[in-house]
Amino acid sequence: MKKSTQVAIGGLASALCLLMMFMTGLIPFSTYCFPAFAGIVLIAVAEENGPRTAVMVYVATSFLALLIVPDREAVMLFIMLLGYYPTLKPYIEKWGKLGGTIAKLLLFNGMVVAFYYVMLYIFGVPDMLEGWGDFGRFTIVVVLGLVNFTLFTYDFLLTETLRIYRYWFRPKILHKLF
């Protein structure tokens, strides 16, 4: 693929990711969905242009999102986990089933805890766990369980999206365009 085509794909992917991040303020519950969709866009960039370009698109999108996206929670979700994870995922899975699963658990839980403290102490968002008070001392366990379930579901969907991209979209759609 020509260098100009690679730059165009990177620019379009960054614009699409930024558009999705900006839409988080328009649609309810999109704070969690659109950062995940923006991360999925990076699969195409990594497949067509390589992981280095995908990382550059991630960095550009993260920086611009910090400047113009009003929903700080969505921006931090993208920056801290959902933006780079699709590019990192193939490397984690090279560690085997058990090693990859342990690495994903450590990454997911570490980033969720870091995300909580960044939102609480840097951005001054009120304590997000206050609304879960009915669970009492099990609040943290319940929240981490739900988050891990959600992130492993996202991981599975990334795998399926990559499979569809490689074996259906690329041969049937991209092959006709390029």
Short mmCIF file of C-alpha atoms in Angstrom, two decimals:
data_model
loop_
_atom_site.label_atom_id
_atom_site.label_comp_id
_atom_site.label_asym_id
_atom_site.label_seq_id
_atom_site.Cartn_x
_atom_site.Cartn_y
_atom_site.Cartn_z
CA MET A 1 0.00 0.00 0.00
CA LYS A 2 1.26 3.48 -0.83
CA LYS A 3 2.40 5.80 1.93
CA SER A 4 -0.25 8.37 0.98
CA THR A 5 -2.97 5.73 1.37
CA GLN A 6 -1.61 4.78 4.79
CA VAL A 7 -1.62 8.42 5.91
CA ALA A 8 -5.18 8.84 4.61
CA ILE A 9 -6.38 5.75 6.48
CA GLY A 10 -4.72 7.00 9.66
CA GLY A 11 -6.26 10.45 9.31
CA LEU A 12 -9.72 9.11 8.57
CA ALA A 13 -9.51 6.66 11.46
CA SER A 14 -8.43 9.44 13.83
CA ALA A 15 -11.30 11.65 12.64
CA LEU A 16 -13.79 8.79 13.06
CA CYS A 17 -12.50 8.00 16.55
CA LEU A 18 -12.71 11.66 17.51
CA LEU A 19 -16.24 11.92 16.12
CA MET A 20 -17.29 8.93 18.21
CA MET A 21 -15.65 10.41 21.28
CA PHE A 22 -17.40 13.73 20.69
CA MET A 23 -20.77 11.95 20.36
CA THR A 24 -20.51 10.69 23.95
CA GLY A 25 -22.10 13.94 25.09
CA LEU A 26 -25.07 13.57 22.75
CA ILE A 27 -26.46 10.11 23.44
CA PRO A 28 -27.21 8.73 26.91
CA PHE A 29 -25.06 5.76 28.06
CA SER A 30 -22.66 6.39 25.19
CA THR A 31 -19.95 7.29 27.71
CA TYR A 32 -19.03 3.61 27.73
CA CYS A 33 -20.05 2.49 24.23
CA PHE A 34 -18.40 5.04 21.96
CA PRO A 35 -14.90 4.80 23.47
CA ALA A 36 -15.13 1.03 22.88
CA PHE A 37 -16.27 1.59 19.28
CA ALA A 38 -13.45 4.08 18.76
CA GLY A 39 -10.99 1.43 19.94
CA ILE A 40 -12.45 -1.03 17.45
CA VAL A 41 -11.68 1.42 14.61
CA LEU A 42 -8.00 1.01 15.49
CA ILE A 43 -8.21 -2.67 14.49
CA ALA A 44 -8.44 -1.64 10.82
CA VAL A 45 -5.51 0.75 11.20
CA ALA A 46 -3.35 -1.91 12.86
CA GLU A 47 -4.27 -4.47 10.20
CA GLU A 48 -3.67 -2.21 7.21
CA ASN A 49 -0.86 0.05 8.40
CA GLY A 50 0.70 -1.82 11.30
CA PRO A 51 0.67 -1.32 15.05
CA ARG A 52 2.96 1.72 14.98
CA THR A 53 0.46 3.70 12.93
CA ALA A 54 -2.38 2.48 15.16
CA VAL A 55 -0.49 3.77 18.19
CA MET A 56 0.02 7.14 16.47
CA VAL A 57 -3.71 7.35 15.71
CA TYR A 58 -4.45 6.44 19.33
CA VAL A 59 -2.10 9.17 20.62
CA ALA A 60 -3.49 11.80 18.24
CA THR A 61 -7.08 10.90 19.08
CA SER A 62 -6.34 10.88 22.81
CA PHE A 63 -4.69 14.29 22.70
CA LEU A 64 -7.43 15.87 20.60
CA ALA A 65 -10.16 14.25 22.70
CA LEU A 66 -8.64 15.79 25.83
CA LEU A 67 -8.92 19.19 24.17
CA ILE A 68 -12.41 19.09 22.65
CA VAL A 69 -14.53 16.27 24.13
CA PRO A 70 -16.60 17.47 27.09
CA ASP A 71 -17.21 14.00 28.60
CA ARG A 72 -14.04 13.48 30.65
CA GLU A 73 -15.09 10.02 31.80
CA ALA A 74 -15.33 8.79 28.20
CA VAL A 75 -12.01 10.40 27.30
CA MET A 76 -10.25 8.74 30.24
CA LEU A 77 -11.83 5.36 29.40
CA PHE A 78 -10.44 5.67 25.88
CA ILE A 79 -7.01 6.83 27.02
CA MET A 80 -6.57 4.41 29.91
CA LEU A 81 -7.86 1.20 28.34
CA LEU A 82 -10.23 1.06 25.40
CA GLY A 83 -8.06 3.00 22.95
CA TYR A 84 -4.80 1.08 23.05
CA TYR A 85 -6.13 -2.34 24.04
CA PRO A 86 -7.15 -3.45 20.50
CA THR A 87 -3.57 -2.82 19.34
CA LEU A 88 -2.05 -4.51 22.41
CA LYS A 89 -4.38 -7.54 22.37
CA PRO A 90 -2.53 -9.64 19.73
CA TYR A 91 0.72 -9.32 21.68
CA ILE A 92 -0.91 -10.35 24.96
CA GLU A 93 -2.46 -13.39 23.29
CA LYS A 94 0.98 -14.62 22.20
CA TRP A 95 1.59 -15.53 25.86
CA GLY A 96 -0.80 -18.46 25.59
CA LYS A 97 -4.26 -19.01 26.99
CA LEU A 98 -3.36 -18.92 30.70
CA GLY A 99 -0.67 -16.25 30.48
CA GLY A 100 -2.84 -14.06 28.27
CA THR A 101 -5.82 -14.37 30.59
CA ILE A 102 -3.72 -13.49 33.65
CA ALA A 103 -2.18 -10.52 31.82
CA LYS A 104 -5.65 -9.31 30.74
CA LEU A 105 -6.98 -9.63 34.30
CA LEU A 106 -4.05 -7.65 35.67
CA LEU A 107 -4.36 -5.02 32.95
CA PHE A 108 -8.15 -4.67 33.26
CA ASN A 109 -8.20 -4.49 37.04
CA GLY A 110 -5.17 -2.22 37.25
CA MET A 111 -6.63 0.21 34.74
CA VAL A 112 -10.07 0.17 36.35
CA VAL A 113 -8.60 1.04 39.75
CA ALA A 114 -6.37 3.71 38.17
CA PHE A 115 -9.36 5.08 36.23
CA TYR A 116 -11.38 5.32 39.46
CA TYR A 117 -8.65 7.28 41.24
CA VAL A 118 -7.97 9.56 38.25
CA MET A 119 -11.66 10.42 37.97
CA LEU A 120 -12.01 10.91 41.72
CA TYR A 121 -8.86 12.88 42.54
CA ILE A 122 -7.73 14.54 39.31
CA PHE A 123 -11.04 15.39 37.65
CA GLY A 124 -12.99 15.74 40.90
CA VAL A 125 -15.89 13.55 39.81
CA PRO A 126 -17.95 12.59 42.88
CA ASP A 127 -17.33 9.11 44.27
CA MET A 128 -18.76 6.76 41.67
CA LEU A 129 -19.32 3.98 44.19
CA GLU A 130 -21.68 5.98 46.41
CA GLY A 131 -24.70 4.90 44.38
CA TRP A 132 -23.80 1.26 45.02
CA GLY A 133 -24.10 1.68 48.79
CA ASP A 134 -26.76 -1.03 49.10
CA PHE A 135 -24.19 -3.72 48.45
CA GLY A 136 -22.26 -2.65 51.56
CA ARG A 137 -18.81 -4.16 51.91
CA PHE A 138 -19.19 -6.18 48.70
CA THR A 139 -19.44 -3.09 46.48
CA ILE A 140 -15.86 -3.28 45.20
CA VAL A 141 -16.12 -7.02 44.46
CA VAL A 142 -19.44 -6.63 42.63
CA VAL A 143 -18.21 -3.65 40.60
CA LEU A 144 -14.92 -5.34 39.65
CA GLY A 145 -16.83 -8.51 38.72
CA LEU A 146 -19.17 -6.56 36.43
CA VAL A 147 -16.30 -4.61 34.93
CA ASN A 148 -14.26 -7.77 34.29
CA PHE A 149 -17.26 -9.44 32.68
CA THR A 150 -17.78 -6.39 30.47
CA LEU A 151 -14.11 -6.15 29.50
CA PHE A 152 -13.82 -9.86 28.70
CA THR A 153 -16.97 -9.51 26.59
CA TYR A 154 -15.28 -6.59 24.82
CA ASP A 155 -12.19 -8.76 24.35
CA PHE A 156 -14.30 -11.51 22.77
CA LEU A 157 -16.04 -8.99 20.50
CA LEU A 158 -12.66 -7.62 19.42
CA THR A 159 -11.59 -11.14 18.46
CA GLU A 160 -14.75 -11.63 16.41
CA THR A 161 -14.46 -8.18 14.83
CA LEU A 162 -10.89 -8.94 13.79
CA ARG A 163 -11.98 -12.28 12.32
CA ILE A 164 -14.79 -10.61 10.34
CA TYR A 165 -12.42 -7.87 9.18
CA ARG A 166 -9.77 -10.31 7.99
CA TYR A 167 -11.95 -12.95 6.38
CA TRP A 168 -14.96 -11.02 5.10
CA PHE A 169 -14.48 -7.23 4.99
CA ARG A 170 -10.94 -7.12 3.65
CA PRO A 171 -11.42 -9.67 0.81
CA LYS A 172 -14.91 -8.58 -0.22
CA ILE A 173 -14.85 -4.80 0.34
CA LEU A 174 -11.30 -3.50 0.60
CA HIS A 175 -10.03 -5.71 -2.19
CA LYS A 176 -12.42 -3.92 -4.57
CA LEU A 177 -11.34 -0.47 -3.39
CA PHE A 178 -7.57 -0.88 -3.47
#
